[in-house]
PDB file of C-alpha atoms in Angstrom:
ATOM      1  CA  UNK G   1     113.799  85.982  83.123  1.00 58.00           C
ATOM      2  CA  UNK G   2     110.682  84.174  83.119  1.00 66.00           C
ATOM      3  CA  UNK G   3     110.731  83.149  79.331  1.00 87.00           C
ATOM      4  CA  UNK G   4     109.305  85.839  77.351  1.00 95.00           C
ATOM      5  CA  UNK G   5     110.078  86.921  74.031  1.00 96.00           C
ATOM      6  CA  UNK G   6     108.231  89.686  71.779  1.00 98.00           C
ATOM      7  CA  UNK G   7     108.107  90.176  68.430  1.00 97.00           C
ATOM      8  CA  UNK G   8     109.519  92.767  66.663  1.00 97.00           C
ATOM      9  CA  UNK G   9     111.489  94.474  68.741  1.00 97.00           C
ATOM     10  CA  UNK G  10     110.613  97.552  66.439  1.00 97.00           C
ATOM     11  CA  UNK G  11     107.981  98.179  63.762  1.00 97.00           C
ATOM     12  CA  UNK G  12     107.112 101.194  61.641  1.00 98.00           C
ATOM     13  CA  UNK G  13     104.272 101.529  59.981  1.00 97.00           C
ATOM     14  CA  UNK G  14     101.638 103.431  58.405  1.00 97.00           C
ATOM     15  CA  UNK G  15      98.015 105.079  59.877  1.00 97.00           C
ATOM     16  CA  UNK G  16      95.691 102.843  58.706  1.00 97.00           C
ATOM     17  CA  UNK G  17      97.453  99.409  58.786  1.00 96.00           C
ATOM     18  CA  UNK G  18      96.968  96.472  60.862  1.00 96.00           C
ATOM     19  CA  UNK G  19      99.883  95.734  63.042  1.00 97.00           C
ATOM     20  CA  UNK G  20     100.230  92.430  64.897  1.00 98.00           C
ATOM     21  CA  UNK G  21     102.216  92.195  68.147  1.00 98.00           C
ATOM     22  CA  UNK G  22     103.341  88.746  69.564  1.00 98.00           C
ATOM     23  CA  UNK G  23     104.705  87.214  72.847  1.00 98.00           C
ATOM     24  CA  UNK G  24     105.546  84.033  73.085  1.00 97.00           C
ATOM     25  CA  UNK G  25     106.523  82.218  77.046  1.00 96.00           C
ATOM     26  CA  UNK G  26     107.936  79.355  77.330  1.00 93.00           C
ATOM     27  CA  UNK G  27     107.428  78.257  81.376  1.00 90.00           C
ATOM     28  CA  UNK G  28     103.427  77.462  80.656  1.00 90.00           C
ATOM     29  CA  UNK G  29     102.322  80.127  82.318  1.00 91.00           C
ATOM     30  CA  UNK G  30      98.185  80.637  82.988  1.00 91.00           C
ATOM     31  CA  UNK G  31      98.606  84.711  83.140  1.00 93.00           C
ATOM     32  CA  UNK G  32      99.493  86.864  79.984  1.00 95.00           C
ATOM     33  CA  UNK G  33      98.951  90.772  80.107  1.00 97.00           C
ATOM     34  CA  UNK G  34      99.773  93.419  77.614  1.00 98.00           C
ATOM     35  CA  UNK G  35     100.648  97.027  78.784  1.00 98.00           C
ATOM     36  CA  UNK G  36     101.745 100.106  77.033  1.00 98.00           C
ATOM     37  CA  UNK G  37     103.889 102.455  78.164  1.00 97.00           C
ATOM     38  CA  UNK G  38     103.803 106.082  77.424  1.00 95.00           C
ATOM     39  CA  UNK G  39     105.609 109.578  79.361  1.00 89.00           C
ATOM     40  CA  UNK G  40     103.573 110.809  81.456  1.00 87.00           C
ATOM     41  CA  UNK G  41     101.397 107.335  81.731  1.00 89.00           C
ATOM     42  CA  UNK G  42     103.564 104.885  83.176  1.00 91.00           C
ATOM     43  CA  UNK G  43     102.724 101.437  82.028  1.00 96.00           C
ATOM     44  CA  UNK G  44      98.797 100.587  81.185  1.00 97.00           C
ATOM     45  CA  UNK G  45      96.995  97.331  80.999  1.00 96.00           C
ATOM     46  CA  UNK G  46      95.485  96.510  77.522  1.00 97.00           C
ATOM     47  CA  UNK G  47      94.575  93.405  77.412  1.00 97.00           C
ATOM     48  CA  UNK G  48      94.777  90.080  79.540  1.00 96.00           C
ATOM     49  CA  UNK G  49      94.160  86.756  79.174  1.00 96.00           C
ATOM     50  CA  UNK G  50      93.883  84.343  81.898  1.00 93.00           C
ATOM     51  CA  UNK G  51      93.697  81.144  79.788  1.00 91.00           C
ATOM     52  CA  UNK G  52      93.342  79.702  75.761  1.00 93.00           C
ATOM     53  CA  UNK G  53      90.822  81.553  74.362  1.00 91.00           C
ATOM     54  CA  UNK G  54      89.681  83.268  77.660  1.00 94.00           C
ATOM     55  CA  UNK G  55      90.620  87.043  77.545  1.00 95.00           C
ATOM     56  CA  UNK G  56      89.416  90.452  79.094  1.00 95.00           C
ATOM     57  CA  UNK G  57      89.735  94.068  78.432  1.00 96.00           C
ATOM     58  CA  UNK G  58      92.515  95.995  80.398  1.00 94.00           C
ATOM     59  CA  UNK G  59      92.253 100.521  81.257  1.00 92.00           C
ATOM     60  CA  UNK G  60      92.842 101.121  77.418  1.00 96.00           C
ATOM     61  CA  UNK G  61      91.532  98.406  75.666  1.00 96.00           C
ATOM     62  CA  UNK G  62      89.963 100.580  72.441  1.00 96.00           C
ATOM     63  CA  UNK G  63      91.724 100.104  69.410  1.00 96.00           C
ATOM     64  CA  UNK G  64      93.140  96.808  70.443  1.00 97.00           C
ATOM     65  CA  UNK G  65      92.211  93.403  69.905  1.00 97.00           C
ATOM     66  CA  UNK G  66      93.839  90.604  71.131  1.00 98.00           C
ATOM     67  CA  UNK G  67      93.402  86.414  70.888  1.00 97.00           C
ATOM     68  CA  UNK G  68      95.407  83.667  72.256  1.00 97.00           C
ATOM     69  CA  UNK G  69      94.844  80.246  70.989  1.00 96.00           C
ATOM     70  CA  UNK G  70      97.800  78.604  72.666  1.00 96.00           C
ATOM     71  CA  UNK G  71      99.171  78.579  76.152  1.00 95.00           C
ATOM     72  CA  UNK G  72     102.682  79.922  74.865  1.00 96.00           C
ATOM     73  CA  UNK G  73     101.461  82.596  72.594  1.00 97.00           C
ATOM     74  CA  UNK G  74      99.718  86.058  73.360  1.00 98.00           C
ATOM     75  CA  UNK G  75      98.851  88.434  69.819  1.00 98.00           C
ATOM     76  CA  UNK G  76      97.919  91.946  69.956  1.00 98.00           C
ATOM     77  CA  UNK G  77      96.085  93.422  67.356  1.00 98.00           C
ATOM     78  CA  UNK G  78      95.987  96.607  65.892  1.00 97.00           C
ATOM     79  CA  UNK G  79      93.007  96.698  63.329  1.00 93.00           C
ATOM     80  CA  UNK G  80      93.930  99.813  62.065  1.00 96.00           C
ATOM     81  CA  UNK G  81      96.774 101.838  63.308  1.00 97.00           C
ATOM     82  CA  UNK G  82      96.460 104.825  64.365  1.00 97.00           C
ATOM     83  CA  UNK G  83      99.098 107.377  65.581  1.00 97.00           C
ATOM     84  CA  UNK G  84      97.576 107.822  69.131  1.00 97.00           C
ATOM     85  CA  UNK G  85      99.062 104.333  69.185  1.00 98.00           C
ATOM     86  CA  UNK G  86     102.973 104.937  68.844  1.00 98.00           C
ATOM     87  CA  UNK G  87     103.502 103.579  72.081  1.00 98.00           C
ATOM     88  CA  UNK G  88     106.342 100.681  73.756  1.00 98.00           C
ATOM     89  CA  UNK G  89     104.099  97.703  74.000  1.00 98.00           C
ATOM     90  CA  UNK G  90     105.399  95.317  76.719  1.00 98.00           C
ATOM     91  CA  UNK G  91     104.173  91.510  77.649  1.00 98.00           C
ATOM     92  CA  UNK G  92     103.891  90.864  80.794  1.00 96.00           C
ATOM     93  CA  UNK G  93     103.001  87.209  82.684  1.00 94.00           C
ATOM     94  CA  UNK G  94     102.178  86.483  86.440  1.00 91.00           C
ATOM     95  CA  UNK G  95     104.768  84.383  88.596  1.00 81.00           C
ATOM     96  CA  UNK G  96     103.936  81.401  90.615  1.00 73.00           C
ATOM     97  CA  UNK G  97     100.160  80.652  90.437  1.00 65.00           C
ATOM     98  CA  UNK G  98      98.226  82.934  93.424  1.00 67.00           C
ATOM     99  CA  UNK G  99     100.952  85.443  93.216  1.00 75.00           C
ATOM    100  CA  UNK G 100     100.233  89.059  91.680  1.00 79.00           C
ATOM    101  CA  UNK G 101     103.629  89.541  90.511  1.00 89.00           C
ATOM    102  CA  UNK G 102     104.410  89.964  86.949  1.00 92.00           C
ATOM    103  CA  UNK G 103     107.478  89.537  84.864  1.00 94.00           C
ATOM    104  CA  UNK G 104     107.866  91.466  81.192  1.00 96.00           C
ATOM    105  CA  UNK G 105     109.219  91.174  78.380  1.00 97.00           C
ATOM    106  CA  UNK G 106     112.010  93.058  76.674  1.00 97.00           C
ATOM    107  CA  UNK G 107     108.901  94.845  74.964  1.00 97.00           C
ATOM    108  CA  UNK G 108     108.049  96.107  71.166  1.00 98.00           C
ATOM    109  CA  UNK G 109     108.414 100.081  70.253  1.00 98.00           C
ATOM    110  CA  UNK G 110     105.591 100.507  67.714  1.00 98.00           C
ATOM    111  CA  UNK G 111     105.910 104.031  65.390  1.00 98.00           C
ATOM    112  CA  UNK G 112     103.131 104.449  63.596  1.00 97.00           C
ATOM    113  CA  UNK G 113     103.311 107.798  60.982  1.00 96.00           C
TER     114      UNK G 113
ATOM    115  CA  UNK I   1      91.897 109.642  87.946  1.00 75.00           C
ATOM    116  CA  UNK I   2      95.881 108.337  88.289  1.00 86.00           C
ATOM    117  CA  UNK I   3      95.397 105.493  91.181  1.00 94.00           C
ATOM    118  CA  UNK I   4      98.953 105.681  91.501  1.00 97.00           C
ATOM    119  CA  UNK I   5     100.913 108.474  92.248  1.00 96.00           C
ATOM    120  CA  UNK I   6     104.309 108.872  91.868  1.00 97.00           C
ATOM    121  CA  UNK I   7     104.906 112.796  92.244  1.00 93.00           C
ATOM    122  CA  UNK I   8     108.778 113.209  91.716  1.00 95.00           C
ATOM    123  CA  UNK I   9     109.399 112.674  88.483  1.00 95.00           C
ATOM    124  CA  UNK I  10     113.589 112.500  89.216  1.00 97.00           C
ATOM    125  CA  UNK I  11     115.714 112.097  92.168  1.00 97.00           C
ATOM    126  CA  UNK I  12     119.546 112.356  92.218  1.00 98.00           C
ATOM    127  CA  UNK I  13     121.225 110.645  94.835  1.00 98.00           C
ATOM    128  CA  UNK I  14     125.523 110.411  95.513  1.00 98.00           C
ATOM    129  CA  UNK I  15     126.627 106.912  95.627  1.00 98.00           C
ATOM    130  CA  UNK I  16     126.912 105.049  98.616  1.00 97.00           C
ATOM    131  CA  UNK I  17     123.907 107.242 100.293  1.00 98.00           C
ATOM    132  CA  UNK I  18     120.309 106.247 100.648  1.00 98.00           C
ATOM    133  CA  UNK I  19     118.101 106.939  97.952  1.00 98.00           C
ATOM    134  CA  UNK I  20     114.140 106.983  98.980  1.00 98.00           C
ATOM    135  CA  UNK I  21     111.419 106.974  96.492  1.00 98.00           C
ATOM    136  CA  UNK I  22     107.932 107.402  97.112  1.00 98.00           C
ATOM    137  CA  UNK I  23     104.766 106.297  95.900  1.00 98.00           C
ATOM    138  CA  UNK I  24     101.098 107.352  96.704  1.00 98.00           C
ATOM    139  CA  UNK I  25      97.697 105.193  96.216  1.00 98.00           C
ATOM    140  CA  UNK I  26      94.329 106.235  96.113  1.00 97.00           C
ATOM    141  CA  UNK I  27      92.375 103.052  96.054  1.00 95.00           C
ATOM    142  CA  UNK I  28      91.929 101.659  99.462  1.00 95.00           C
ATOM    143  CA  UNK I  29      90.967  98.124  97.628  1.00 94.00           C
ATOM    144  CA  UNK I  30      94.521  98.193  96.476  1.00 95.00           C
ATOM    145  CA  UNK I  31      96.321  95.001  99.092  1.00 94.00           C
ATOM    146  CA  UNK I  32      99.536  94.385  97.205  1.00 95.00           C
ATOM    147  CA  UNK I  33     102.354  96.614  96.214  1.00 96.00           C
ATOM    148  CA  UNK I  34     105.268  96.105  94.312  1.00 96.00           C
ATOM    149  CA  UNK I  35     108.347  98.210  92.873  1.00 98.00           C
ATOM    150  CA  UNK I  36     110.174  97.616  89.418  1.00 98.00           C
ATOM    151  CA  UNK I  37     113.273  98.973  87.845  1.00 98.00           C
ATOM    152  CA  UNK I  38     113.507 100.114  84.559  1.00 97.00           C
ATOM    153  CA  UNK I  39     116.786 100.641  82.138  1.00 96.00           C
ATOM    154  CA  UNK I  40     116.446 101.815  78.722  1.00 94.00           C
ATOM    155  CA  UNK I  41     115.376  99.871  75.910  1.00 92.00           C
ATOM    156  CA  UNK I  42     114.513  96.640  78.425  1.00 95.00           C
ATOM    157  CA  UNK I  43     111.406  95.656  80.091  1.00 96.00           C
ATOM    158  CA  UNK I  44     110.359  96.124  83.321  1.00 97.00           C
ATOM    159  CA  UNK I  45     112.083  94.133  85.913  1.00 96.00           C
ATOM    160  CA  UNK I  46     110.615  93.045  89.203  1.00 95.00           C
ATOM    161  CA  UNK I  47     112.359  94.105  92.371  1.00 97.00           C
ATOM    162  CA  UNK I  48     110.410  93.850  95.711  1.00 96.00           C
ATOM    163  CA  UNK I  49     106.664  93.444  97.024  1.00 95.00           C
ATOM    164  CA  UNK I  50     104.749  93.516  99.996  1.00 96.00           C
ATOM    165  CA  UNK I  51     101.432  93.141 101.391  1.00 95.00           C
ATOM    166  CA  UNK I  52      98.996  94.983 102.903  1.00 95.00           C
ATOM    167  CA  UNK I  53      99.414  92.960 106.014  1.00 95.00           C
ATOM    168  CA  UNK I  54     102.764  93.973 106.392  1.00 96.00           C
ATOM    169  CA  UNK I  55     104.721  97.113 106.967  1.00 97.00           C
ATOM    170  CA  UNK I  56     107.763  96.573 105.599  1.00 98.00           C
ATOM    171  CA  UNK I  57     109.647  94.065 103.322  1.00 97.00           C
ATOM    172  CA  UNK I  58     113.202  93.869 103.048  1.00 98.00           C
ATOM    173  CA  UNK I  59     114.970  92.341 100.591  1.00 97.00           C
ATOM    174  CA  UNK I  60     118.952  93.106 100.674  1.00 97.00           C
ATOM    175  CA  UNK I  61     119.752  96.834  99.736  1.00 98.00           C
ATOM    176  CA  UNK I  62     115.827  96.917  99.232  1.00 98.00           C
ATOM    177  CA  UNK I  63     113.565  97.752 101.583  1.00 98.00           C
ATOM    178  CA  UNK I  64     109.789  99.183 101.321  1.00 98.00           C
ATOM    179  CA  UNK I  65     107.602 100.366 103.499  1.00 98.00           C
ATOM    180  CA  UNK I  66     103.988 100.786 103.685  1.00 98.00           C
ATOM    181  CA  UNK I  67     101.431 103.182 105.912  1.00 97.00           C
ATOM    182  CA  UNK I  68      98.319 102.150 105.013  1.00 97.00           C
ATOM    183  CA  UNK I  69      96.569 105.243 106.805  1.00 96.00           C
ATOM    184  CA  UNK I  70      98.545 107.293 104.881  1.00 97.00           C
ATOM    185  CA  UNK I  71      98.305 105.185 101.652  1.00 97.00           C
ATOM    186  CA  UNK I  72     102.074 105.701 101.233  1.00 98.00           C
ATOM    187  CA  UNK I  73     104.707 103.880 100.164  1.00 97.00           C
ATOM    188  CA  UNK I  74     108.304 104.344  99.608  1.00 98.00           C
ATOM    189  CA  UNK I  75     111.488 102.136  98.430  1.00 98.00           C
ATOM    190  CA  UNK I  76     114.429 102.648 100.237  1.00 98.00           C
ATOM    191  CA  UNK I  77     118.318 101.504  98.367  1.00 98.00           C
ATOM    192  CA  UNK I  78     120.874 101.402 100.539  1.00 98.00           C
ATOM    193  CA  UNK I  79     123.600 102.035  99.712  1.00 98.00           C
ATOM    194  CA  UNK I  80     122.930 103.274  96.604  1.00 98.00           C
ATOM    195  CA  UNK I  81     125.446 101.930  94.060  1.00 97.00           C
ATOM    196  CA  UNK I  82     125.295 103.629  89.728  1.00 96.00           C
ATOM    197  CA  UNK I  83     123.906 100.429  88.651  1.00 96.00           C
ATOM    198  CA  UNK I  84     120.979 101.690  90.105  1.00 98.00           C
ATOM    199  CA  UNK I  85     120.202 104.424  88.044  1.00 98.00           C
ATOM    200  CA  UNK I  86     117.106 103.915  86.243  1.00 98.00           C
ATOM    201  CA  UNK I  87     113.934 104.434  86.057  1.00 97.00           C
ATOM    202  CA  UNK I  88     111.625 102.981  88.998  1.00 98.00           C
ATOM    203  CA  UNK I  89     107.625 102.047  88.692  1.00 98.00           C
ATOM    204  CA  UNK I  90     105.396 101.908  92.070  1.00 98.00           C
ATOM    205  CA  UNK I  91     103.031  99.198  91.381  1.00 97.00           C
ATOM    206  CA  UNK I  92      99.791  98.440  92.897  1.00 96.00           C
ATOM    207  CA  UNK I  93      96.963  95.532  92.788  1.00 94.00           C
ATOM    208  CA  UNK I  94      93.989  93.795  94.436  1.00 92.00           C
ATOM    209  CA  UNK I  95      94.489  90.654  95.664  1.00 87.00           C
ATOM    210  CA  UNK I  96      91.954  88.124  93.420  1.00 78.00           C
ATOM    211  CA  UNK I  97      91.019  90.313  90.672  1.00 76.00           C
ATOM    212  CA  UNK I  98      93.959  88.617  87.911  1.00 79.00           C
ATOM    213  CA  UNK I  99      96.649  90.327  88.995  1.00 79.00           C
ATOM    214  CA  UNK I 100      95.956  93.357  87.334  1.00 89.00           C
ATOM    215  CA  UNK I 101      98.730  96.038  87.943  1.00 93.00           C
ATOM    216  CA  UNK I 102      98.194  99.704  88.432  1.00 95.00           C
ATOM    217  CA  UNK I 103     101.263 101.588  87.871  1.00 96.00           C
ATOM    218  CA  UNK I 104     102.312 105.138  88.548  1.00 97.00           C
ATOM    219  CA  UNK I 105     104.402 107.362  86.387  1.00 96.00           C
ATOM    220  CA  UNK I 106     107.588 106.442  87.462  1.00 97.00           C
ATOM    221  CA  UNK I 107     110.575 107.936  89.226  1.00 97.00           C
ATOM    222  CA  UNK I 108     113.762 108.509  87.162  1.00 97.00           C
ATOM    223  CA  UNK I 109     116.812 107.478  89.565  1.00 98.00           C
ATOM    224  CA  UNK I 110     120.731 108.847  88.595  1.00 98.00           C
ATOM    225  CA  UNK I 111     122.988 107.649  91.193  1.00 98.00           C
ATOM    226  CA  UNK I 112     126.018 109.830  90.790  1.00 96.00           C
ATOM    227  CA  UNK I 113     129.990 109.098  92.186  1.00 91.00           C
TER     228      UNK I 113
END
């Protein structure tokens, strides 16, 4: 458990809407990555961010925007839903610093009709 | 172009034998490996690495190997035990560029009694 929580745990919502996805760590880590999962995909990267304010696009970054003005807190954004984007959104953060593993979240399952 | 190939999409395996699942990479940039588990409805949960400059990593009833020539890897659980049913990710990365994680598709594990 490396301190993550998300936020929901499930949404549904409509084409069209924004939808705004958080994680929140508590161990201060530098790291913070969302991924969605999908059958037949596996888990892809989104979105990282490898500091306050400092962030960089992931495989399957369109549709997605994402900001992180505190250490603790990671938001992804969905400007306007779209149904392509039903999807299991996890959070993800690295380990110790100059290791590549990651630890997730309990994730987010996103419906969007 | 899946970087990560994980081409048996279920394995069943009795308890108390060895269950082996494999993993195939693409990218010869790729220099760090890992394996997660996966139960329903819970995120991803880290399980065992290793390193291009290593073979094989053992960690308990985990081991994994890695041929490099080959660009193969494979998890081996010994003994295999029910708990371990679930679904596994291969996992794969280059050292220095933030830790981003390529993931294959996933192996679906049912250990049965």
């Amino acid at each position: 458990d490396a301190g993550i929580t998300q936020s929901p745990r499930h949404k549904v919502t409509e084409t069209g809407t924004p939808v705004t996805l958080r994680c929140h760590q508590t161990e201060n880590h530098r790291y913070m990555y969302w991924y969605r999962q999908d059958p037949g995909h596996g888990l892809r990267l989104i979105h990282y961010s490898y500091g306050v304010k400092d962030t960089d696009k992931g495989e399957v970054s369109d549709g997605y925007s994402v900001s992180r003005s505190k250490t603790e807190d990671f938001l992804l954004t969905l400007e306007s839903a779209t149904s392509s984007q039903t999807s299991v959104y996890f959070c993800a953060v690295q380990g110790a610093f100059g290791t590549d593993t990651q630890y997730f979240g309990p994730g987010t399952r996103l419906t969007v009709l | 172009d899946q970087q990560v190939k994980q081409n048996s999409p279920s394995l069943s395996v009795q308890e108390g034998r060895i269950s082996i699942l494999n993993c195939d990479y693409t990218n010869s940039m790729f220099d760090y490996f890992l394996w997660y588990k996966k139960y329903p409805a819970e995120g991803p949960t880290f399980l065992i690495s290793i390193s291009s400059i290593k073979d094989k990593n053992e960690d308990g009833r985990f081991t994994v190997f890695l041929n490099k020539s080959a660009k193969h890897l494979s998890l081996h659980i010994v003994p295999s035990q029910p708990g371990d049913s679930a679904v596994y990710f291969c996992a794969a990365t280059r050292t220095g560029t933030a830790s981003k994680l390529t993931f294959g598709t996933g192996t679906r594990l049912q250990v049965t009694l």
